[in-house]
Short mmCIF file of N, CA and C in Angstrom, two decimals:
data_model
loop_
_atom_site.label_atom_id
_atom_site.label_comp_id
_atom_site.label_asym_id
_atom_site.label_seq_id
_atom_site.Cartn_x
_atom_site.Cartn_y
_atom_site.Cartn_z
N UNK Q 1005 29.24 48.66 38.49
CA UNK Q 1005 29.80 48.89 37.05
C UNK Q 1005 28.51 48.74 36.38
N UNK Q 1006 28.74 49.61 35.17
CA UNK Q 1006 27.38 50.25 34.29
C UNK Q 1006 27.60 50.08 32.93
N UNK Q 1007 27.43 49.54 32.17
CA UNK Q 1007 27.68 48.98 30.86
C UNK Q 1007 26.42 49.27 30.13
N UNK Q 1008 26.63 50.39 28.94
CA UNK Q 1008 25.68 51.31 27.93
C UNK Q 1008 25.80 50.61 26.58
N UNK Q 1009 24.94 50.35 25.98
CA UNK Q 1009 24.59 49.98 24.61
C UNK Q 1009 23.57 50.76 23.98
N UNK Q 1010 24.29 51.53 22.76
CA UNK Q 1010 23.56 52.42 21.98
C UNK Q 1010 23.17 51.86 20.49
N UNK Q 1011 21.93 52.16 20.14
CA UNK Q 1011 21.51 51.72 18.75
C UNK Q 1011 20.53 53.10 18.35
N UNK Q 1012 20.45 52.48 16.88
CA UNK Q 1012 19.49 53.75 15.95
C UNK Q 1012 20.01 54.74 15.18
N UNK Q 1013 21.53 54.84 15.49
CA UNK Q 1013 22.36 55.99 14.63
C UNK Q 1013 21.53 55.44 13.16
N UNK Q 1014 22.22 56.37 12.01
CA UNK Q 1014 22.20 55.72 10.71
C UNK Q 1014 21.99 57.29 9.83
N UNK Q 1015 21.89 57.08 8.74
CA UNK Q 1015 21.90 57.92 7.74
C UNK Q 1015 20.38 58.51 7.36
N UNK Q 1016 19.94 59.44 7.25
CA UNK Q 1016 18.81 60.14 6.90
C UNK Q 1016 19.02 61.35 6.18
N UNK Q 1017 17.53 61.59 5.47
CA UNK Q 1017 17.70 62.72 4.87
C UNK Q 1017 16.93 64.11 5.37
N UNK Q 1018 17.55 65.29 5.17
CA UNK Q 1018 17.08 66.65 6.12
C UNK Q 1018 15.72 66.50 6.20
N UNK Q 1019 14.99 66.37 7.32
CA UNK Q 1019 13.78 66.59 7.61
C UNK Q 1019 13.00 65.41 7.93
N UNK Q 1020 14.11 64.17 7.88
CA UNK Q 1020 13.69 62.93 8.50
C UNK Q 1020 13.53 62.41 9.92
N UNK Q 1021 13.68 61.54 10.26
CA UNK Q 1021 13.37 61.15 11.79
C UNK Q 1021 14.33 59.88 12.22
N UNK Q 1022 15.01 59.67 13.25
CA UNK Q 1022 15.62 58.69 13.96
C UNK Q 1022 15.37 58.22 15.49
N UNK Q 1023 15.37 57.44 15.79
CA UNK Q 1023 15.32 57.43 17.23
C UNK Q 1023 16.40 56.33 17.84
N UNK Q 1024 17.02 57.01 18.68
CA UNK Q 1024 17.99 56.41 19.55
C UNK Q 1024 17.76 55.70 20.78
N UNK Q 1025 18.44 54.54 21.19
CA UNK Q 1025 18.13 53.96 22.30
C UNK Q 1025 19.39 53.53 22.83
N UNK Q 1026 19.44 53.79 24.38
CA UNK Q 1026 20.54 53.24 25.09
C UNK Q 1026 20.13 52.48 26.54
N UNK Q 1027 20.73 51.24 26.10
CA UNK Q 1027 20.21 50.41 27.51
C UNK Q 1027 21.58 50.34 28.48
N UNK Q 1028 21.08 50.30 29.69
CA UNK Q 1028 22.20 50.16 30.51
C UNK Q 1028 21.87 48.80 31.40
N UNK Q 1029 22.88 48.14 31.68
CA UNK Q 1029 22.96 46.79 32.36
C UNK Q 1029 23.96 47.07 33.48
N UNK Q 1030 24.14 46.03 34.24
CA UNK Q 1030 24.88 45.92 35.31
C UNK Q 1030 23.96 45.74 36.55
N UNK Q 1031 24.51 45.80 37.64
CA UNK Q 1031 23.83 45.84 39.27
C UNK Q 1031 23.33 47.40 39.24
N UNK Q 1032 21.93 47.59 38.88
CA UNK Q 1032 21.40 48.90 38.92
C UNK Q 1032 20.35 48.49 39.79
N UNK Q 1033 20.06 49.60 40.63
CA UNK Q 1033 18.98 49.96 41.63
C UNK Q 1033 18.01 50.90 40.71
N UNK Q 1034 18.56 52.12 40.52
CA UNK Q 1034 17.89 52.83 39.75
C UNK Q 1034 18.83 54.18 39.45
N UNK Q 1035 18.82 54.29 38.09
CA UNK Q 1035 19.56 55.28 37.63
C UNK Q 1035 19.21 56.90 37.93
N UNK Q 1036 20.22 57.71 37.94
CA UNK Q 1036 19.99 59.01 38.45
C UNK Q 1036 19.84 59.67 36.99
N UNK Q 1037 20.52 60.64 36.78
CA UNK Q 1037 20.42 61.29 35.18
C UNK Q 1037 20.47 60.60 34.33
N UNK Q 1038 20.02 60.58 33.04
CA UNK Q 1038 20.37 59.94 31.97
C UNK Q 1038 20.08 61.19 30.82
N UNK Q 1039 21.00 61.06 30.03
CA UNK Q 1039 21.13 62.14 28.90
C UNK Q 1039 22.11 61.64 27.59
N UNK Q 1040 21.81 62.52 26.67
CA UNK Q 1040 22.37 62.34 25.23
C UNK Q 1040 23.47 63.83 25.21
N UNK Q 1041 24.31 63.19 24.44
CA UNK Q 1041 25.35 64.36 24.06
C UNK Q 1041 25.65 64.23 22.72
N UNK Q 1042 26.43 65.03 22.14
CA UNK Q 1042 26.79 64.66 20.71
C UNK Q 1042 28.15 65.47 20.44
N UNK Q 1043 29.11 64.92 19.61
CA UNK Q 1043 30.22 65.67 19.20
C UNK Q 1043 30.25 65.74 17.55
N UNK Q 1044 30.16 66.90 16.92
CA UNK Q 1044 30.62 66.81 15.60
C UNK Q 1044 31.88 67.06 15.23
N UNK Q 1045 32.44 66.72 14.06
CA UNK Q 1045 33.84 66.77 13.53
C UNK Q 1045 34.31 68.19 13.82
N UNK Q 1046 35.20 68.09 14.72
CA UNK Q 1046 36.18 69.33 15.02
C UNK Q 1046 35.50 70.12 15.68
N UNK Q 1047 34.64 69.80 16.52
CA UNK Q 1047 33.94 70.46 17.48
C UNK Q 1047 33.85 69.49 19.09
N UNK Q 1048 33.53 70.52 20.08
CA UNK Q 1048 33.53 70.02 21.32
C UNK Q 1048 32.24 68.99 21.24
N UNK Q 1049 32.41 68.24 22.49
CA UNK Q 1049 31.48 67.47 22.94
C UNK Q 1049 30.49 68.34 23.36
N UNK Q 1050 28.80 68.11 22.92
CA UNK Q 1050 27.82 69.26 23.75
C UNK Q 1050 26.72 68.53 23.98
N UNK Q 1051 26.09 68.99 25.18
CA UNK Q 1051 24.72 68.44 25.50
C UNK Q 1051 23.64 68.41 24.65
N UNK Q 1052 22.89 67.36 24.51
CA UNK Q 1052 21.57 67.67 23.79
C UNK Q 1052 20.41 67.65 24.48
N UNK Q 1053 20.31 66.68 25.64
CA UNK Q 1053 19.18 66.61 26.46
C UNK Q 1053 19.53 65.61 27.60
N UNK Q 1054 18.97 65.89 28.63
CA UNK Q 1054 19.05 65.08 29.82
C UNK Q 1054 17.55 64.77 30.53
N UNK Q 1055 17.57 63.76 31.41
CA UNK Q 1055 16.31 63.54 32.07
C UNK Q 1055 16.54 62.84 33.16
N UNK Q 1056 16.05 63.44 34.35
CA UNK Q 1056 16.22 62.97 35.98
C UNK Q 1056 15.38 61.75 35.87
N UNK Q 1057 15.70 61.12 37.44
CA UNK Q 1057 14.87 60.03 37.26
C UNK Q 1057 13.31 60.32 37.82
N UNK Q 1058 13.21 61.84 38.37
CA UNK Q 1058 11.97 62.23 38.51
C UNK Q 1058 11.27 63.05 37.37
N UNK Q 1059 11.82 62.82 36.19
CA UNK Q 1059 11.13 63.30 35.12
C UNK Q 1059 11.65 64.63 34.45
N UNK Q 1060 12.15 65.36 35.36
CA UNK Q 1060 12.67 66.67 35.11
C UNK Q 1060 13.55 66.63 33.37
N UNK Q 1061 13.26 67.36 32.60
CA UNK Q 1061 14.05 67.41 31.31
C UNK Q 1061 14.63 68.72 30.99
N UNK Q 1062 15.77 68.91 30.35
CA UNK Q 1062 16.72 69.97 29.98
C UNK Q 1062 16.87 69.61 28.59
N UNK Q 1063 16.67 70.51 27.20
CA UNK Q 1063 17.00 70.62 26.10
C UNK Q 1063 18.06 71.67 25.80
N UNK Q 1064 18.99 71.46 24.95
CA UNK Q 1064 19.78 72.67 24.24
C UNK Q 1064 19.09 72.92 23.40
N UNK Q 1065 19.18 74.43 23.56
CA UNK Q 1065 18.21 75.36 22.69
C UNK Q 1065 18.09 74.89 21.28
N UNK Q 1066 19.30 74.52 20.54
CA UNK Q 1066 19.55 74.02 19.21
C UNK Q 1066 18.32 72.88 18.78
N UNK Q 1067 18.11 72.03 19.80
CA UNK Q 1067 17.07 70.63 19.44
C UNK Q 1067 15.59 70.82 20.16
N UNK Q 1068 15.47 72.15 20.92
CA UNK Q 1068 13.90 72.17 21.25
C UNK Q 1068 12.95 72.08 20.23
N UNK Q 1069 11.88 71.27 20.65
CA UNK Q 1069 10.61 71.28 19.71
C UNK Q 1069 11.08 70.37 18.33
N UNK Q 1070 12.29 69.71 18.43
CA UNK Q 1070 12.80 68.76 16.94
C UNK Q 1070 13.15 67.35 18.01
N UNK Q 1071 13.59 67.28 19.07
CA UNK Q 1071 14.29 66.43 19.78
C UNK Q 1071 13.50 66.20 21.07
N UNK Q 1072 13.13 64.73 21.40
CA UNK Q 1072 12.35 64.28 22.37
C UNK Q 1072 13.06 63.14 23.35
N UNK Q 1073 13.44 63.78 24.46
CA UNK Q 1073 13.93 62.61 25.32
C UNK Q 1073 13.06 61.97 26.18
N UNK Q 1074 13.15 60.69 26.43
CA UNK Q 1074 12.39 59.70 27.40
C UNK Q 1074 13.15 58.68 27.89
N UNK Q 1075 12.47 58.32 28.88
CA UNK Q 1075 13.11 56.96 29.62
C UNK Q 1075 12.37 55.94 30.10
N UNK Q 1076 12.82 54.59 30.21
CA UNK Q 1076 12.01 53.55 30.72
C UNK Q 1076 13.04 53.13 31.75
N UNK Q 1077 12.40 53.28 33.09
CA UNK Q 1077 13.08 52.81 34.35
C UNK Q 1077 12.87 51.32 34.24
N UNK Q 1078 12.13 50.81 33.82
CA UNK Q 1078 11.95 49.25 34.23
C UNK Q 1078 13.13 48.47 33.43
N UNK Q 1079 13.11 49.31 32.21
CA UNK Q 1079 14.26 48.77 31.00
C UNK Q 1079 15.92 49.38 31.27
N UNK Q 1080 15.72 50.27 32.18
CA UNK Q 1080 16.87 51.18 32.21
C UNK Q 1080 17.57 51.51 30.82
N UNK Q 1081 16.73 52.13 30.23
CA UNK Q 1081 16.87 52.58 28.85
C UNK Q 1081 16.40 53.89 28.68
N UNK Q 1082 17.10 54.72 28.16
CA UNK Q 1082 16.95 56.02 27.71
C UNK Q 1082 16.67 56.08 26.13
N UNK Q 1083 15.78 56.96 25.64
CA UNK Q 1083 15.57 57.34 23.94
C UNK Q 1083 15.64 58.59 23.70
N UNK Q 1084 16.00 58.86 22.38
CA UNK Q 1084 16.19 60.06 21.79
C UNK Q 1084 15.46 60.03 20.44
N UNK Q 1085 14.25 60.72 20.50
CA UNK Q 1085 13.12 60.59 19.39
C UNK Q 1085 13.69 61.94 18.57
N UNK Q 1086 13.99 61.88 17.42
CA UNK Q 1086 14.61 62.95 16.59
C UNK Q 1086 13.79 63.23 15.30
N UNK Q 1087 13.24 64.34 15.27
CA UNK Q 1087 12.39 64.77 14.24
C UNK Q 1087 12.86 65.91 13.29
N UNK Q 1088 12.57 66.16 12.18
CA UNK Q 1088 12.79 67.52 11.50
C UNK Q 1088 14.33 67.50 11.32
N UNK Q 1089 15.26 66.57 11.32
CA UNK Q 1089 16.57 66.67 11.30
C UNK Q 1089 17.07 67.48 10.40
N UNK Q 1090 18.19 67.98 10.75
CA UNK Q 1090 18.99 68.78 9.94
C UNK Q 1090 20.33 68.44 9.51
N UNK Q 1091 21.30 69.07 8.55
CA UNK Q 1091 22.59 68.45 8.52
C UNK Q 1091 23.51 69.02 9.69
N UNK Q 1092 22.86 69.99 10.24
CA UNK Q 1092 23.80 70.53 11.44
C UNK Q 1092 23.68 69.37 12.45
N UNK Q 1093 22.77 68.47 12.44
CA UNK Q 1093 22.57 67.42 13.47
C UNK Q 1093 23.42 66.59 13.44
N UNK Q 1094 24.28 66.39 12.39
CA UNK Q 1094 25.00 65.30 12.26
C UNK Q 1094 26.18 65.25 13.04
N UNK Q 1095 26.50 63.98 13.63
CA UNK Q 1095 27.38 63.89 14.86
C UNK Q 1095 27.35 62.49 15.37
N UNK Q 1096 28.50 62.34 16.23
CA UNK Q 1096 28.40 60.84 17.01
C UNK Q 1096 27.63 61.29 18.23
N UNK Q 1097 26.45 60.72 18.34
CA UNK Q 1097 25.51 60.63 19.45
C UNK Q 1097 25.86 59.86 20.67
N UNK Q 1098 26.38 60.16 21.79
CA UNK Q 1098 26.76 59.50 23.05
C UNK Q 1098 25.84 59.62 24.21
N UNK Q 1099 25.21 58.35 24.72
CA UNK Q 1099 24.58 58.16 26.00
C UNK Q 1099 25.49 58.37 27.21
N UNK Q 1100 24.66 59.17 28.01
CA UNK Q 1100 25.36 59.43 29.42
C UNK Q 1100 24.59 58.95 30.58
N UNK Q 1101 24.94 58.34 31.68
CA UNK Q 1101 23.97 58.06 32.84
C UNK Q 1101 24.90 58.28 34.19
N UNK Q 1102 24.18 58.78 34.96
CA UNK Q 1102 24.89 59.02 36.42
C UNK Q 1102 24.03 57.82 37.26
N UNK Q 1103 25.14 57.42 37.89
CA UNK Q 1103 24.61 56.22 38.90
C UNK Q 1103 25.77 56.45 40.20
N UNK Q 1104 25.22 56.60 41.35
CA UNK Q 1104 25.78 56.49 42.48
C UNK Q 1104 27.46 57.37 42.35
N UNK Q 1105 27.34 58.44 42.06
CA UNK Q 1105 28.10 59.37 41.81
C UNK Q 1105 29.44 59.35 40.77
N UNK Q 1106 28.66 58.40 39.76
CA UNK Q 1106 29.59 57.83 38.96
C UNK Q 1106 29.02 58.18 37.35
N UNK Q 1107 29.72 58.62 36.27
CA UNK Q 1107 29.05 59.02 35.01
C UNK Q 1107 29.65 57.64 34.17
N UNK Q 1108 28.71 57.39 33.30
CA UNK Q 1108 28.85 56.38 32.67
C UNK Q 1108 28.82 56.80 30.87
N UNK Q 1109 29.55 56.27 30.05
CA UNK Q 1109 29.18 56.84 28.82
C UNK Q 1109 29.35 55.50 27.65
N UNK Q 1110 28.34 55.84 26.94
CA UNK Q 1110 28.21 54.66 25.40
C UNK Q 1110 29.36 54.82 24.73
N UNK Q 1111 29.48 54.10 23.74
CA UNK Q 1111 30.53 54.04 22.68
C UNK Q 1111 30.19 55.06 21.56
N UNK Q 1112 28.72 55.63 21.57
CA UNK Q 1112 28.47 56.61 20.63
C UNK Q 1112 27.91 55.67 19.47
N UNK Q 1113 27.22 56.48 18.65
CA UNK Q 1113 26.33 56.01 17.72
C UNK Q 1113 26.16 57.24 16.54
N UNK Q 1114 26.58 56.93 15.33
CA UNK Q 1114 26.95 57.93 13.76
C UNK Q 1114 25.22 58.03 13.78
N UNK Q 1115 25.39 59.66 13.50
CA UNK Q 1115 23.94 60.06 13.03
C UNK Q 1115 24.41 61.07 12.10
N UNK Q 1116 24.02 60.99 10.72
CA UNK Q 1116 24.22 61.62 9.45
C UNK Q 1116 22.95 61.81 8.70
N UNK Q 1117 22.93 63.27 8.70
CA UNK Q 1117 21.87 64.06 8.02
C UNK Q 1117 22.20 64.63 6.59
N UNK Q 1118 21.50 64.09 5.49
CA UNK Q 1118 22.02 64.79 4.28
C UNK Q 1118 21.32 65.85 3.62
N UNK Q 1119 21.85 66.72 3.18
CA UNK Q 1119 21.23 67.86 2.70
C UNK Q 1119 20.18 67.57 1.28
#
């Protein structure tokens, strides 16, 4: 079983920056894919970025060049550095990890970008 704890959300002005963190705990050898998703009010949850344990990264087109995903395997933690934030980035951000054919979700952290 894997537990995820997210942190780093908050309120920021347009153009500002935030850094999200998601720490995994439990009996873990090495996590597989780690990633971030988001869900805005009235919209479906969507992919933001993923990073595989080999380092391959995938971004949604809407966040390329503004958001950076990274991971620290020693800490079982994934990060999302967000810069040049826009009001349309406002959403609840969810951490997701894959481990031994199962997917685990964090509780979500609110990011609000004011114009």
